[in-house]
Amino acid sequence: MCILESIVLEYDDTFSGTSFPSLECLEFDDMPCWEVWYHPHDSDSFFLVLKSLLIKDCPRLNGYFPSHLPALEIIQIEKCDQLTSTLPWAPALCKLKVFDGNKVALHELPLSLEELRLKGRHVTESVFAAISITLPTSLRVMDIRDYSSIISFLGDCLPASLSSLTIKGCRNLIFPNQNQQHNSLKYLYIERSCDSLTTLSLDALPNLFYLYITHCENLGYLSASKTL
């Protein structure tokens, strides 16, 4: 869709109902000219049952999300470099993916979050700051990519529920303390990341069944007291 530039959601003062009362899935994909998504910022009657929101390949979009999406479970944003917005408060959110939406921010994470996939500086900073305030108790999957600044996990340890961790292109990410066991982690993928990591103790990862490490320039030793 190469012509559409604006999407406007607006009603006059006489409207008192709920807009899109049955809409559960909303996707915008490959809209290179789309610049504006307008909706009343003070309205709480939009998308009340929306469960999935995908915005992909909308390089000119620069607007704001609805502030509150109470039923939303999935947010996926990819290749929206100009999008400057705080993600909506979504207390039911389970899956969050932001790739190349480098100006998108999130200030609070719900406890229900299970999957977190991030690529880009600004969104990674805001999410790690949010984790320092509220750590999701159900987080199973983390995928972090292309972040160059120094950053570390809350309390120098992985979330207790985490079973899968992927780190790509994050040279200055500090790998968690290995003096503490991470019993839930089963999948670990590290690529061009964690330059401070010189030794990896597999004893700290007793239930790991998949390990892939490449281009970790300072990693010199893998240690284990027993066979995996």
GROMACS .gro file of N, CA and C in nm, residues 101-184:
model
  252
  101GLY      N    1   1.280  -0.075   1.563
  101GLY     CA    2   1.188   0.033   1.599
  101GLY      C    3   1.260   0.113   1.706
  102ASN      N    4   1.368   0.177   1.666
  102ASN     CA    5   1.471   0.219   1.760
  102ASN      C    6   1.431   0.334   1.851
  103LYS      N    7   1.316   0.398   1.825
  103LYS     CA    8   1.274   0.508   1.911
  103LYS      C    9   1.153   0.472   1.996
  104VAL      N   10   1.112   0.348   1.988
  104VAL     CA   11   0.999   0.300   2.067
  104VAL      C   12   1.046   0.275   2.210
  105ALA      N   13   0.961   0.306   2.307
  105ALA     CA   14   0.997   0.288   2.447
  105ALA      C   15   0.886   0.214   2.522
  106LEU      N   16   0.926   0.152   2.630
  106LEU     CA   17   0.831   0.084   2.718
  106LEU      C   18   0.873   0.112   2.861
  107HIS      N   19   0.783   0.167   2.940
  107HIS     CA   20   0.820   0.210   3.075
  107HIS      C   21   0.779   0.112   3.184
  108GLU      N   22   0.696   0.016   3.150
  108GLU     CA   23   0.651  -0.079   3.251
  108GLU      C   24   0.620  -0.213   3.185
  109LEU      N   25   0.663  -0.322   3.249
  109LEU     CA   26   0.638  -0.456   3.197
  109LEU      C   27   0.536  -0.527   3.285
  110PRO      N   28   0.440  -0.593   3.223
  110PRO     CA   29   0.344  -0.670   3.303
  110PRO      C   30   0.405  -0.800   3.353
  111LEU      N   31   0.358  -0.849   3.464
  111LEU     CA   32   0.409  -0.975   3.519
  111LEU      C   33   0.380  -1.092   3.427
  112SER      N   34   0.281  -1.078   3.338
  112SER     CA   35   0.239  -1.187   3.250
  112SER      C   36   0.333  -1.210   3.132
  113LEU      N   37   0.431  -1.122   3.108
  113LEU     CA   38   0.515  -1.131   2.988
  113LEU      C   39   0.594  -1.262   2.986
  114GLU      N   40   0.587  -1.333   2.871
  114GLU     CA   41   0.655  -1.462   2.856
  114GLU      C   42   0.769  -1.456   2.755
  115GLU      N   43   0.755  -1.376   2.649
  115GLU     CA   44   0.858  -1.367   2.546
  115GLU      C   45   0.894  -1.221   2.522
  116LEU      N   46   1.026  -1.195   2.516
  116LEU     CA   47   1.076  -1.060   2.498
  116LEU      C   48   1.187  -1.063   2.394
  117ARG      N   49   1.164  -0.996   2.279
  117ARG     CA   50   1.261  -0.996   2.170
  117ARG      C   51   1.287  -0.851   2.130
  118LEU      N   52   1.413  -0.807   2.141
  118LEU     CA   53   1.449  -0.667   2.121
  118LEU      C   54   1.568  -0.653   2.028
  119LYS      N   55   1.561  -0.551   1.943
  119LYS     CA   56   1.674  -0.517   1.857
  119LYS      C   57   1.679  -0.366   1.843
  120GLY      N   58   1.787  -0.305   1.892
  120GLY     CA   59   1.799  -0.160   1.884
  120GLY      C   60   1.825  -0.099   2.021
  121ARG      N   61   1.886   0.018   2.021
  121ARG     CA   62   1.935   0.077   2.145
  121ARG      C   63   1.826   0.130   2.237
  122HIS      N   64   1.741   0.218   2.185
  122HIS     CA   65   1.648   0.290   2.272
  122HIS      C   66   1.550   0.195   2.340
  123VAL      N   67   1.493   0.105   2.263
  123VAL     CA   68   1.394   0.014   2.320
  123VAL      C   69   1.459  -0.080   2.421
  124THR      N   70   1.584  -0.122   2.395
  124THR     CA   71   1.653  -0.210   2.489
  124THR      C   72   1.678  -0.138   2.621
  125GLU      N   73   1.723  -0.013   2.613
  125GLU     CA   74   1.747   0.064   2.735
  125GLU      C   75   1.619   0.080   2.817
  126SER      N   76   1.510   0.113   2.750
  126SER     CA   77   1.385   0.138   2.823
  126SER      C   78   1.331   0.010   2.885
  127VAL      N   79   1.345  -0.103   2.815
  127VAL     CA   80   1.295  -0.229   2.868
  127VAL      C   81   1.378  -0.276   2.987
  128PHE      N   82   1.512  -0.264   2.977
  128PHE     CA   83   1.595  -0.304   3.090
  128PHE      C   84   1.569  -0.214   3.211
  129ALA      N   85   1.540  -0.087   3.186
  129ALA     CA   86   1.503   0.002   3.297
  129ALA      C   87   1.370  -0.041   3.358
  130ALA      N   88   1.277  -0.085   3.274
  130ALA     CA   89   1.148  -0.133   3.324
  130ALA      C   90   1.164  -0.261   3.405
  131ILE      N   91   1.256  -0.349   3.360
  131ILE     CA   92   1.281  -0.473   3.432
  131ILE      C   93   1.336  -0.445   3.571
  132SER      N   94   1.413  -0.336   3.585
  132SER     CA   95   1.468  -0.302   3.716
  132SER      C   96   1.359  -0.260   3.814
  133ILE      N   97   1.242  -0.225   3.762
  133ILE     CA   98   1.129  -0.186   3.847
  133ILE      C   99   1.035  -0.304   3.869
  134THR      N  100   1.001  -0.372   3.761
  134THR     CA  101   0.911  -0.487   3.769
  134THR      C  102   0.966  -0.600   3.685
  135LEU      N  103   1.005  -0.709   3.748
  135LEU     CA  104   1.057  -0.824   3.675
  135LEU      C  105   0.944  -0.922   3.649
  136PRO      N  106   0.912  -0.947   3.520
  136PRO     CA  107   0.805  -1.043   3.489
  136PRO      C  108   0.836  -1.180   3.548
  137THR      N  109   0.740  -1.237   3.615
  137THR     CA  110   0.761  -1.365   3.682
  137THR      C  111   0.742  -1.485   3.590
  138SER      N  112   0.692  -1.460   3.467
  138SER     CA  113   0.666  -1.570   3.373
  138SER      C  114   0.759  -1.566   3.252
  139LEU      N  115   0.861  -1.482   3.254
  139LEU     CA  116   0.946  -1.462   3.137
  139LEU      C  117   1.024  -1.589   3.105
  140ARG      N  118   1.001  -1.646   2.986
  140ARG     CA  119   1.066  -1.769   2.944
  140ARG      C  120   1.169  -1.748   2.835
  141VAL      N  121   1.147  -1.649   2.748
  141VAL     CA  122   1.230  -1.630   2.630
  141VAL      C  123   1.279  -1.486   2.625
  142MET      N  124   1.413  -1.469   2.611
  142MET     CA  125   1.472  -1.337   2.586
  142MET      C  126   1.562  -1.346   2.464
  143ASP      N  127   1.546  -1.249   2.374
  143ASP     CA  128   1.626  -1.239   2.253
  143ASP      C  129   1.668  -1.093   2.240
  144ILE      N  130   1.798  -1.065   2.257
  144ILE     CA  131   1.848  -0.928   2.259
  144ILE      C  132   1.953  -0.914   2.150
  145ARG      N  133   1.939  -0.810   2.064
  145ARG     CA  134   2.029  -0.796   1.949
  145ARG      C  135   2.071  -0.651   1.927
  146ASP      N  136   2.195  -0.637   1.881
  146ASP     CA  137   2.247  -0.510   1.830
  146ASP      C  138   2.233  -0.396   1.930
  147TYR      N  139   2.294  -0.415   2.045
  147TYR     CA  140   2.298  -0.310   2.147
  147TYR      C  141   2.444  -0.292   2.187
  148SER      N  142   2.498  -0.171   2.169
  148SER     CA  143   2.643  -0.150   2.184
  148SER      C  144   2.686  -0.098   2.320
  149SER      N  145   2.594  -0.041   2.398
  149SER     CA  146   2.632   0.018   2.527
  149SER      C  147   2.642  -0.089   2.636
  150ILE      N  148   2.704  -0.051   2.747
  150ILE     CA  149   2.716  -0.142   2.860
  150ILE      C  150   2.579  -0.162   2.924
  151ILE      N  151   2.545  -0.286   2.948
  151ILE     CA  152   2.416  -0.318   3.011
  151ILE      C  153   2.430  -0.450   3.084
  152SER      N  154   2.353  -0.469   3.189
  152SER     CA  155   2.359  -0.593   3.266
  152SER      C  156   2.220  -0.632   3.313
  153PHE      N  157   2.208  -0.756   3.355
  153PHE     CA  158   2.080  -0.807   3.403
  153PHE      C  159   2.057  -0.762   3.547
  154LEU      N  160   1.933  -0.748   3.582
  154LEU     CA  161   1.896  -0.705   3.716
  154LEU      C  162   1.952  -0.803   3.820
  155GLY      N  163   2.024  -0.748   3.919
  155GLY     CA  164   2.079  -0.831   4.025
  155GLY      C  165   2.190  -0.923   3.978
  156ASP      N  166   2.244  -0.897   3.858
  156ASP     CA  167   2.352  -0.978   3.802
  156ASP      C  168   2.313  -1.126   3.792
  157CYS      N  169   2.186  -1.152   3.764
  157CYS     CA  170   2.142  -1.290   3.746
  157CYS      C  171   2.027  -1.293   3.646
  158LEU      N  172   2.005  -1.410   3.589
  158LEU     CA  173   1.897  -1.427   3.493
  158LEU      C  174   1.763  -1.439   3.566
  159PRO      N  175   1.654  -1.398   3.500
  159PRO     CA  176   1.522  -1.423   3.559
  159PRO      C  177   1.505  -1.572   3.589
  160ALA      N  178   1.450  -1.604   3.703
  160ALA     CA  179   1.442  -1.743   3.748
  160ALA      C  180   1.363  -1.831   3.652
  161SER      N  181   1.266  -1.773   3.582
  161SER     CA  182   1.180  -1.852   3.493
  161SER      C  183   1.237  -1.869   3.352
  162LEU      N  184   1.350  -1.804   3.321
  162LEU     CA  185   1.400  -1.799   3.184
  162LEU      C  186   1.451  -1.935   3.137
  163SER      N  187   1.402  -1.981   3.020
  163SER     CA  188   1.446  -2.108   2.964
  163SER      C  189   1.525  -2.092   2.835
  164SER      N  190   1.515  -1.976   2.768
  164SER     CA  191   1.584  -1.954   2.641
  164SER      C  192   1.642  -1.814   2.637
  165LEU      N  193   1.773  -1.804   2.607
  165LEU     CA  194   1.840  -1.674   2.600
  165LEU      C  195   1.923  -1.666   2.472
  166THR      N  196   1.895  -1.565   2.389
  166THR     CA  197   1.970  -1.539   2.267
  166THR      C  198   2.029  -1.399   2.277
  167ILE      N  199   2.160  -1.387   2.253
  167ILE     CA  200   2.229  -1.258   2.257
  167ILE      C  201   2.312  -1.246   2.130
  168LYS      N  202   2.283  -1.144   2.047
  168LYS     CA  203   2.356  -1.123   1.922
  168LYS      C  204   2.398  -0.977   1.910
  169GLY      N  205   2.524  -0.953   1.879
  169GLY     CA  206   2.570  -0.818   1.852
  169GLY      C  207   2.562  -0.725   1.972
  170CYS      N  208   2.586  -0.778   2.091
  170CYS     CA  209   2.582  -0.698   2.215
  170CYS      C  210   2.717  -0.713   2.285
  171ARG      N  211   2.818  -0.646   2.232
  171ARG     CA  212   2.955  -0.664   2.281
  171ARG      C  213   2.969  -0.628   2.428
  172ASN      N  214   2.894  -0.528   2.473
  172ASN     CA  215   2.912  -0.478   2.609
  172ASN      C  216   2.807  -0.528   2.707
  173LEU      N  217   2.729  -0.626   2.667
  173LEU     CA  218   2.635  -0.685   2.761
  173LEU      C  219   2.713  -0.772   2.860
  174ILE      N  220   2.689  -0.751   2.988
  174ILE     CA  221   2.761  -0.824   3.092
  174ILE      C  222   2.684  -0.952   3.125
  175PHE      N  223   2.749  -1.065   3.102
  175PHE     CA  224   2.683  -1.193   3.128
  175PHE      C  225   2.663  -1.210   3.278
  176PRO      N  226   2.552  -1.270   3.319
  176PRO     CA  227   2.521  -1.279   3.463
  176PRO      C  228   2.623  -1.358   3.543
  177ASN      N  229   2.621  -1.335   3.672
  177ASN     CA  230   2.707  -1.403   3.768
  177ASN      C  231   2.692  -1.555   3.756
  178GLN      N  232   2.805  -1.624   3.746
  178GLN     CA  233   2.801  -1.769   3.730
  178GLN      C  234   2.819  -1.844   3.862
  179ASN      N  235   2.826  -1.770   3.972
  179ASN     CA  236   2.832  -1.836   4.102
  179ASN      C  237   2.695  -1.884   4.148
  180GLN      N  238   2.593  -1.840   4.075
  180GLN     CA  239   2.456  -1.879   4.107
  180GLN      C  240   2.401  -1.966   3.995
  181GLN      N  241   2.337  -2.075   4.030
  181GLN     CA  242   2.283  -2.165   3.928
  181GLN      C  243   2.157  -2.105   3.865
  182HIS      N  244   2.148  -2.126   3.733
  182HIS     CA  245   2.030  -2.084   3.657
  182HIS      C  246   1.960  -2.212   3.610
  183ASN      N  247   1.877  -2.265   3.695
  183ASN     CA  248   1.823  -2.399   3.674
  183ASN      C  249   1.724  -2.410   3.559
  184SER      N  250   1.658  -2.301   3.524
  184SER     CA  251   1.555  -2.308   3.420
  184SER      C  252   1.610  -2.297   3.279
   0.00000   0.00000   0.00000
